[in-house]
Short mmCIF file of C-alpha atoms and ligand atoms in Angstrom, two decimals:
data_model
loop_
_atom_site.label_atom_id
_atom_site.label_comp_id
_atom_site.label_asym_id
_atom_site.label_seq_id
_atom_site.Cartn_x
_atom_site.Cartn_y
_atom_site.Cartn_z
CA MET A 261 31.76 -12.71 -36.61
CA ALA A 262 32.86 -9.20 -35.70
CA THR A 263 36.54 -8.51 -36.30
CA MET A 264 36.82 -5.39 -34.13
CA ASN A 265 36.78 -5.16 -30.36
CA ARG A 266 35.44 -1.99 -28.72
CA ARG A 267 37.00 -1.42 -25.33
CA ILE A 268 37.01 1.33 -22.73
CA VAL A 269 40.44 2.07 -21.34
CA LEU A 270 41.59 4.21 -18.43
CA ALA A 271 42.83 7.40 -20.13
CA SER A 272 44.12 9.13 -16.97
CA ARG A 273 43.81 8.88 -13.19
CA PRO A 274 41.14 11.07 -11.56
CA HIS A 275 41.87 13.35 -8.63
CA GLY A 276 38.43 13.47 -7.00
CA GLU A 277 35.35 12.63 -9.05
CA PRO A 278 35.95 10.74 -12.30
CA THR A 279 34.66 12.43 -15.47
CA PRO A 280 34.13 11.01 -18.98
CA ALA A 281 37.59 12.40 -19.90
CA HIS A 282 39.23 9.80 -17.65
CA PHE A 283 38.00 7.07 -20.00
CA ARG A 284 38.59 6.45 -23.72
CA LEU A 285 36.65 4.25 -26.13
CA GLU A 286 39.00 2.45 -28.55
CA GLU A 287 38.74 -0.17 -31.25
CA THR A 288 41.30 -2.93 -31.60
CA ARG A 289 41.23 -6.19 -33.54
CA VAL A 290 39.50 -9.13 -31.86
CA PRO A 291 42.40 -11.10 -30.36
CA SER A 292 43.32 -14.47 -31.86
CA LEU A 293 43.51 -17.54 -29.65
CA GLY A 294 46.44 -19.63 -28.44
CA ALA A 295 46.20 -23.34 -27.64
CA GLY A 296 43.47 -24.19 -25.11
CA GLU A 297 42.13 -20.64 -25.03
CA ILE A 298 38.56 -19.36 -25.20
CA LEU A 299 37.18 -16.24 -26.91
CA LEU A 300 34.41 -14.64 -24.88
CA ARG A 301 31.87 -12.12 -26.10
CA THR A 302 30.63 -9.87 -23.31
CA ARG A 303 26.85 -9.95 -22.94
CA TRP A 304 26.55 -8.05 -19.66
CA LEU A 305 29.13 -6.02 -17.74
CA SER A 306 28.88 -5.35 -14.01
CA LEU A 307 29.68 -1.85 -12.74
CA ASP A 308 30.76 -1.76 -9.09
CA PRO A 309 32.03 0.88 -6.65
CA TYR A 310 35.40 -0.92 -6.20
CA MET A 311 36.34 0.14 -9.75
CA ARG A 312 36.98 3.67 -8.43
CA GLY A 313 39.84 2.16 -6.39
CA ARG A 314 41.30 0.49 -9.49
CA MET A 315 41.47 3.89 -11.23
CA SER A 316 43.80 5.14 -8.52
CA ALA A 317 47.49 4.29 -8.18
CA SER A 318 47.47 4.27 -4.37
CA LYS A 319 48.25 0.98 -2.66
CA SER A 320 45.23 -1.24 -2.05
CA TYR A 321 44.26 -4.90 -1.83
CA ALA A 322 44.32 -5.21 -5.66
CA ALA A 323 46.58 -3.80 -8.36
CA PRO A 324 45.39 -0.66 -10.19
CA VAL A 325 44.35 -0.64 -13.86
CA GLY A 326 47.27 0.69 -15.92
CA ILE A 327 46.87 3.83 -18.04
CA GLY A 328 45.75 2.73 -21.52
CA GLU A 329 44.55 -0.65 -20.24
CA PRO A 330 40.90 -1.73 -20.42
CA MET A 331 38.94 -1.15 -17.21
CA THR A 332 38.50 -4.41 -15.31
CA GLY A 333 35.08 -5.76 -14.50
CA GLY A 334 33.00 -8.86 -13.95
CA THR A 335 30.96 -10.01 -16.95
CA VAL A 336 28.49 -12.58 -18.11
CA SER A 337 30.03 -13.63 -21.41
CA GLU A 338 29.28 -16.14 -24.15
CA VAL A 339 31.89 -18.56 -25.47
CA VAL A 340 32.20 -17.76 -29.20
CA GLN A 341 35.37 -19.78 -30.00
CA SER A 342 36.86 -22.48 -27.86
CA GLY A 343 39.92 -24.65 -27.58
CA HIS A 344 38.85 -25.75 -24.09
CA PRO A 345 36.82 -28.96 -23.64
CA GLU A 346 34.97 -27.70 -20.54
CA PHE A 347 33.61 -24.57 -22.24
CA PRO A 348 32.10 -25.33 -25.65
CA VAL A 349 30.84 -22.59 -27.99
CA GLY A 350 27.53 -21.17 -26.81
CA THR A 351 28.21 -21.65 -23.08
CA LEU A 352 27.42 -18.66 -20.87
CA VAL A 353 30.06 -17.99 -18.25
CA GLN A 354 30.72 -15.66 -15.38
CA ALA A 355 34.08 -14.12 -16.26
CA PHE A 356 36.29 -11.14 -15.60
CA GLY A 357 36.13 -9.87 -19.17
CA GLY A 358 36.45 -6.13 -18.45
CA TRP A 359 34.88 -3.14 -20.20
CA GLN A 360 35.08 -4.55 -23.73
CA ASP A 361 33.22 -6.58 -26.35
CA PHE A 362 35.63 -9.52 -26.42
CA SER A 363 38.13 -11.08 -24.02
CA VAL A 364 40.35 -14.15 -24.01
CA SER A 365 40.45 -16.67 -21.19
CA ASP A 366 42.37 -19.85 -20.43
CA GLY A 367 39.35 -21.12 -18.48
CA LYS A 368 40.79 -20.34 -15.06
CA GLY A 369 38.22 -18.72 -12.76
CA LEU A 370 35.34 -19.10 -15.23
CA ARG A 371 32.05 -20.38 -13.84
CA THR A 372 29.29 -21.69 -16.06
CA VAL A 373 26.03 -19.73 -15.83
CA ASP A 374 22.89 -21.84 -16.18
CA PRO A 375 20.20 -19.59 -17.70
CA GLY A 376 17.59 -22.19 -16.70
CA ARG A 377 18.31 -21.58 -13.02
CA ALA A 378 17.92 -17.81 -12.84
CA PRO A 379 18.25 -14.87 -15.26
CA PRO A 380 21.96 -14.72 -16.31
CA THR A 381 22.37 -11.16 -14.98
CA THR A 382 21.84 -12.43 -11.43
CA ALA A 383 25.37 -13.89 -11.71
CA LEU A 384 26.58 -10.27 -11.45
CA GLY A 385 24.26 -9.33 -8.58
CA ILE A 386 22.33 -11.32 -6.03
CA LEU A 387 23.88 -14.68 -7.07
CA GLY A 388 27.30 -13.17 -7.79
CA MET A 389 29.98 -11.11 -6.08
CA PRO A 390 27.68 -8.52 -4.41
CA GLY A 391 25.35 -11.24 -3.09
CA MET A 392 28.28 -13.22 -1.74
CA THR A 393 29.58 -10.04 -0.07
CA ALA A 394 26.28 -9.46 1.73
CA TYR A 395 25.89 -13.10 2.77
CA THR A 396 29.42 -13.70 4.06
CA GLY A 397 29.99 -10.30 5.67
CA LEU A 398 26.68 -10.29 7.51
CA LEU A 399 26.71 -13.90 8.70
CA ASN A 400 30.40 -14.25 9.59
CA ILE A 401 31.10 -10.83 11.10
CA GLY A 402 27.70 -9.25 11.80
CA ALA A 403 26.23 -12.54 13.14
CA PRO A 404 22.75 -11.09 13.81
CA LYS A 405 20.61 -12.74 16.47
CA PRO A 406 16.80 -12.82 16.52
CA GLY A 407 15.38 -9.56 17.83
CA GLU A 408 18.57 -7.55 17.24
CA THR A 409 18.62 -4.41 15.10
CA VAL A 410 20.70 -4.50 11.90
CA VAL A 411 21.37 -1.23 10.05
CA VAL A 412 22.77 -1.07 6.52
CA ALA A 413 23.40 1.88 4.20
CA ALA A 414 23.47 1.90 0.38
CA ALA A 415 20.50 -0.29 1.25
CA ALA A 416 18.79 -0.19 -2.15
CA GLY A 417 21.93 -1.51 -3.89
CA PRO A 418 22.81 -5.17 -4.46
CA VAL A 419 24.87 -5.59 -1.29
CA GLY A 420 22.70 -3.59 1.12
CA SER A 421 19.36 -4.91 -0.12
CA LEU A 422 20.44 -8.50 0.49
CA VAL A 423 21.98 -7.67 3.89
CA GLY A 424 18.61 -6.35 5.09
CA GLN A 425 16.66 -9.27 3.66
CA ILE A 426 18.99 -11.88 5.21
CA ALA A 427 18.80 -10.01 8.54
CA LYS A 428 15.01 -10.41 8.38
CA LEU A 429 15.30 -14.12 7.54
CA LYS A 430 17.49 -14.50 10.64
CA GLY A 431 14.80 -12.89 12.81
CA ALA A 432 16.46 -9.50 13.22
CA ARG A 433 14.97 -6.04 12.70
CA ALA A 434 16.29 -4.46 9.47
CA VAL A 435 16.74 -0.72 9.04
CA GLY A 436 17.98 0.57 5.68
CA ILE A 437 19.56 3.92 4.86
CA ALA A 438 19.19 5.12 1.27
CA GLY A 439 19.14 8.29 -0.81
CA GLY A 440 15.65 9.64 -1.52
CA PRO A 441 12.01 8.72 -0.82
CA GLU A 442 11.67 6.32 -3.76
CA LYS A 443 14.52 4.07 -2.62
CA CYS A 444 13.28 4.24 0.99
CA ALA A 445 9.74 3.24 -0.04
CA TYR A 446 11.19 0.32 -2.03
CA LEU A 447 12.99 -0.97 1.08
CA THR A 448 9.94 -1.06 3.34
CA ARG A 449 7.22 -1.82 0.79
CA GLU A 450 8.93 -4.31 -1.49
CA LEU A 451 11.82 -5.81 0.49
CA GLY A 452 10.24 -5.99 3.94
CA PHE A 453 12.70 -3.76 5.82
CA ASP A 454 11.20 -2.60 9.12
CA ALA A 455 12.22 1.01 8.57
CA ALA A 456 14.10 3.15 6.06
CA VAL A 457 15.90 6.44 6.58
CA ASP A 458 16.83 8.94 3.86
CA HIS A 459 20.46 9.99 4.35
CA ARG A 460 19.67 13.28 2.60
CA SER A 461 17.04 14.22 5.22
CA ASP A 462 17.67 17.43 7.23
CA ASP A 463 18.17 15.52 10.46
CA LEU A 464 19.81 12.18 9.70
CA PRO A 465 20.93 11.50 13.32
CA GLY A 466 17.40 12.20 14.62
CA ALA A 467 15.69 10.14 11.92
CA LEU A 468 18.04 7.19 12.48
CA ALA A 469 17.58 7.33 16.27
CA ALA A 470 13.78 7.29 15.78
CA ALA A 471 14.10 4.25 13.47
CA CYS A 472 16.29 2.38 16.00
CA PRO A 473 14.55 2.77 19.39
CA ALA A 474 16.53 -0.16 20.87
CA GLY A 475 19.87 1.01 19.45
CA ILE A 476 21.96 -0.80 16.82
CA ASP A 477 23.48 -4.28 17.28
CA VAL A 478 24.92 -4.77 13.80
CA TYR A 479 25.96 -1.96 11.49
CA PHE A 480 26.96 -3.24 8.05
CA GLU A 481 29.22 -0.42 6.86
CA ASN A 482 28.97 0.34 3.13
CA VAL A 483 29.28 4.09 3.19
CA GLY A 484 31.23 5.87 5.98
CA GLY A 485 31.09 9.68 6.24
CA ALA A 486 27.98 11.37 7.68
CA VAL A 487 26.10 8.06 7.83
CA PHE A 488 28.74 6.53 10.10
CA ASP A 489 28.73 9.67 12.28
CA ALA A 490 24.96 9.18 12.78
CA VAL A 491 25.35 5.46 13.54
CA LEU A 492 28.21 5.57 16.08
CA PRO A 493 26.28 7.08 19.05
CA LEU A 494 23.48 4.52 18.56
CA LEU A 495 25.67 1.39 18.68
CA ASN A 496 24.84 -0.92 21.59
CA ASP A 497 27.36 -2.68 23.82
CA PHE A 498 28.98 -5.58 21.95
CA ALA A 499 27.74 -4.31 18.56
CA ARG A 500 29.43 -5.79 15.47
CA MET A 501 30.43 -3.82 12.44
CA PRO A 502 31.49 -5.58 9.23
CA VAL A 503 33.32 -2.89 7.25
CA CYS A 504 32.48 -3.69 3.64
CA GLY A 505 32.82 -0.36 1.82
CA LEU A 506 33.23 3.37 2.35
CA VAL A 507 31.67 4.69 -0.84
CA ALA A 508 31.01 8.19 0.54
CA GLY A 509 34.77 8.72 0.53
CA TYR A 510 35.87 7.05 -2.72
CA ASN A 511 36.20 10.39 -4.52
CA ALA A 512 37.66 12.24 -1.53
CA THR A 513 40.95 14.08 -2.09
CA GLU A 514 41.61 15.01 1.54
CA LEU A 515 40.57 14.12 5.08
CA PRO A 516 37.27 15.65 6.27
CA PRO A 517 37.52 18.92 8.24
CA GLY A 518 38.37 18.60 11.97
CA PRO A 519 38.14 18.24 14.85
CA ASP A 520 39.80 14.81 14.81
CA ARG A 521 37.04 12.38 15.84
CA SER A 522 39.20 9.26 16.09
CA PRO A 523 39.51 9.53 19.93
CA ASN A 524 35.67 9.39 20.15
CA LEU A 525 35.66 6.33 17.95
CA MET A 526 38.32 4.54 19.99
CA ARG A 527 36.54 5.45 23.22
CA ALA A 528 33.33 3.93 21.85
CA VAL A 529 35.23 0.81 20.74
CA LEU A 530 36.57 0.41 24.27
CA THR A 531 33.59 1.34 26.42
CA LYS A 532 30.98 -0.41 24.25
CA ARG A 533 33.30 -3.36 23.43
CA LEU A 534 32.63 -2.93 19.71
CA ARG A 535 33.92 -5.42 17.18
CA ILE A 536 34.90 -3.74 13.90
CA GLN A 537 36.26 -5.92 11.12
CA GLY A 538 37.02 -5.09 7.51
CA PHE A 539 36.68 -7.82 4.91
CA ILE A 540 37.01 -8.47 1.20
CA VAL A 541 34.50 -10.89 -0.23
CA TRP A 542 37.09 -13.44 -1.36
CA ASP A 543 38.30 -13.84 2.25
CA PHE A 544 35.28 -16.15 2.43
CA ALA A 545 35.80 -17.88 -0.94
CA SER A 546 35.48 -21.30 0.72
CA GLN A 547 31.81 -20.48 1.54
CA ILE A 548 30.70 -20.13 -2.08
CA ASP A 549 28.77 -23.40 -2.12
CA ALA A 550 26.84 -22.49 1.05
CA PHE A 551 26.14 -19.05 -0.46
CA GLU A 552 24.83 -20.49 -3.71
CA ARG A 553 22.72 -23.07 -1.89
CA ASP A 554 21.18 -20.62 0.60
CA VAL A 555 20.70 -17.50 -1.51
CA GLY A 556 19.81 -19.56 -4.60
CA GLY A 557 17.17 -21.36 -2.52
CA TRP A 558 15.78 -18.15 -1.00
CA LEU A 559 15.56 -16.60 -4.45
CA ARG A 560 13.73 -19.62 -5.88
CA ASP A 561 11.28 -19.58 -2.95
CA GLY A 562 10.67 -15.84 -3.27
CA ALA A 563 12.14 -15.22 0.20
CA VAL A 564 14.60 -12.65 -1.24
CA ARG A 565 14.17 -10.22 -4.13
CA TYR A 566 16.47 -8.03 -6.20
CA ARG A 567 16.32 -5.09 -8.54
CA GLU A 568 18.54 -4.28 -11.54
CA ASP A 569 19.36 -1.03 -13.26
CA VAL A 570 20.38 -1.98 -16.81
CA VAL A 571 22.10 0.56 -19.07
CA GLU A 572 22.16 -0.10 -22.81
CA GLY A 573 25.51 -0.01 -24.67
CA LEU A 574 29.19 -0.30 -23.69
CA GLU A 575 29.78 3.33 -24.70
CA ASN A 576 27.50 4.42 -21.83
CA ALA A 577 29.51 2.59 -19.13
CA PRO A 578 31.60 5.63 -18.03
CA GLU A 579 28.56 7.87 -17.39
CA ALA A 580 26.76 5.06 -15.60
CA PHE A 581 29.78 4.36 -13.43
CA ILE A 582 30.20 8.04 -12.52
CA GLY A 583 26.51 8.05 -11.51
CA LEU A 584 26.95 4.94 -9.35
CA LEU A 585 29.26 6.80 -6.99
CA LYS A 586 26.54 9.46 -6.56
CA GLY A 587 23.60 7.11 -6.07
CA ARG A 588 22.05 7.64 -9.51
CA ASN A 589 21.62 3.87 -9.92
CA PHE A 590 18.56 2.16 -8.43
CA GLY A 591 19.49 -1.50 -8.04
CA LYS A 592 22.41 -3.57 -9.34
CA LEU A 593 24.05 -1.52 -12.10
CA ILE A 594 24.66 -3.58 -15.24
CA VAL A 595 25.60 -2.62 -18.79
CA HIS A 596 23.96 -4.65 -21.57
CA VAL A 597 26.86 -4.92 -24.03
CA SER A 598 25.58 -7.33 -26.66
P1 NDP B 86 25.41 0.25 -4.85
O1 NDP B 86 24.74 -0.21 -6.08
O2 NDP B 86 24.61 0.28 -3.59
O3 NDP B 86 25.99 1.70 -5.19
C1 NDP B 86 26.58 2.51 -4.26
C2 NDP B 86 25.52 3.32 -3.52
O4 NDP B 86 26.16 4.04 -2.49
C3 NDP B 86 24.88 4.40 -4.34
O5 NDP B 86 23.83 3.90 -5.13
C4 NDP B 86 24.38 5.36 -3.27
O6 NDP B 86 23.06 4.97 -2.88
C5 NDP B 86 25.32 5.08 -2.10
N1 NDP B 86 26.10 6.27 -1.78
C6 NDP B 86 27.00 6.89 -2.57
N2 NDP B 86 27.51 7.97 -1.93
C7 NDP B 86 26.91 8.02 -0.72
C8 NDP B 86 27.01 8.90 0.40
N3 NDP B 86 27.83 9.96 0.39
N4 NDP B 86 26.26 8.63 1.50
C9 NDP B 86 25.41 7.57 1.52
N5 NDP B 86 25.27 6.71 0.49
C10 NDP B 86 26.01 6.93 -0.62
O7 NDP B 86 26.75 -0.57 -4.58
P2 NDP B 86 27.05 -2.05 -4.11
O8 NDP B 86 25.86 -2.64 -3.43
O9 NDP B 86 27.66 -2.77 -5.23
O10 NDP B 86 28.20 -1.81 -3.03
C11 NDP B 86 27.90 -1.31 -1.74
C12 NDP B 86 29.19 -1.16 -0.94
O11 NDP B 86 29.81 -2.42 -0.80
C13 NDP B 86 30.24 -0.25 -1.59
O12 NDP B 86 30.86 0.50 -0.59
C14 NDP B 86 31.21 -1.22 -2.20
O13 NDP B 86 32.49 -0.68 -2.36
C15 NDP B 86 31.17 -2.33 -1.16
N6 NDP B 86 31.61 -3.65 -1.63
C16 NDP B 86 32.61 -4.26 -0.94
C17 NDP B 86 33.04 -5.52 -1.24
C18 NDP B 86 34.07 -6.18 -0.41
O14 NDP B 86 34.56 -7.24 -0.79
N7 NDP B 86 34.44 -5.61 0.73
C19 NDP B 86 32.48 -6.23 -2.41
C20 NDP B 86 31.37 -5.52 -3.06
C21 NDP B 86 30.98 -4.27 -2.68
P3 NDP B 86 22.01 6.02 -2.25
O15 NDP B 86 21.24 6.58 -3.41
O16 NDP B 86 21.20 5.17 -1.36
O17 NDP B 86 22.79 7.08 -1.57
#
């Protein structure tokens, strides 16, 4: 077995866009195990927008990665040594192994991945954290009713693509916002969205209004920025807005130029009786069985589909992650590590 562990650590904290210089590839010895511990070899690493938040020291819902520490991240890993009866050698698990070849676990929080059920990488996408985010945020907060219009941005990604597909299964009209004609065509032709709007088009507000002739009842917020500005005037009375992510602003270093638009927002909240609620996926941790049953069933029946963007090699994780924040990925971004 390999004796060295390649890992990518946070070299410094970015101000604005991260660059490759904010990361460093190191080699350390593969850690040795204590009693009851498990050595995991990373097979696939998930890259997700939230990792930009972990690179920053500002206060958030989770602690930042320390300088010199390996970047955190969800993985599908293989048990290669085990002192834990529940996880024998050879088992595939969903873990939080981070950006490295090997990690050590005491078994807490590990979930066995059954490769007979679905491809193991789905544990990082449609059957994992992003899928659970779409399912719980849309159904608990968005609560779409048949005939309503649901709009979601970052719609070709793992969260947005499932939001639109579940909206359709619930009888709603699904409108996706994505960057570029290829992603938009994917939404309508392959995923069954009713309409797709390119957020890079010259007239985003006009294009979105044309795609939503009856206004918007649920806006699943993944993006913020110019997309939110185009959505706000189209929201119907009693519209719901699960606030899941604000990726357009993750690299921002200052507030956008004025005038201050918050009075307009609050006026819309009041006069249209909007319900806006932020959430973090694990707020709904108790719904994981329902999620696995429903989305697992829909996937098996072909009622929902997914797309992956797999990058080869741990050393390419920083570039891939930088691209994720700019929409260079097309589908769930995963690094094939070993
Ligand atoms: P994606 O794979 O969809 O990647 C992010 C996408 O955001 C990019 O591909 C890009 O797509 C889009 N994007 C980036 N910048 C802009 C911009 N300025 N305007 C419009 N779109 C932009 O990511 P995920 O599906 O994993 O995540 C989607 C959102 O959900 C993120 O905001 C993420 O932080 C959030 N999230 C929140 C969780 C929670 O618990 N609250 C859990 C998981 C995810 P395009 O090419 O279409 O522009």
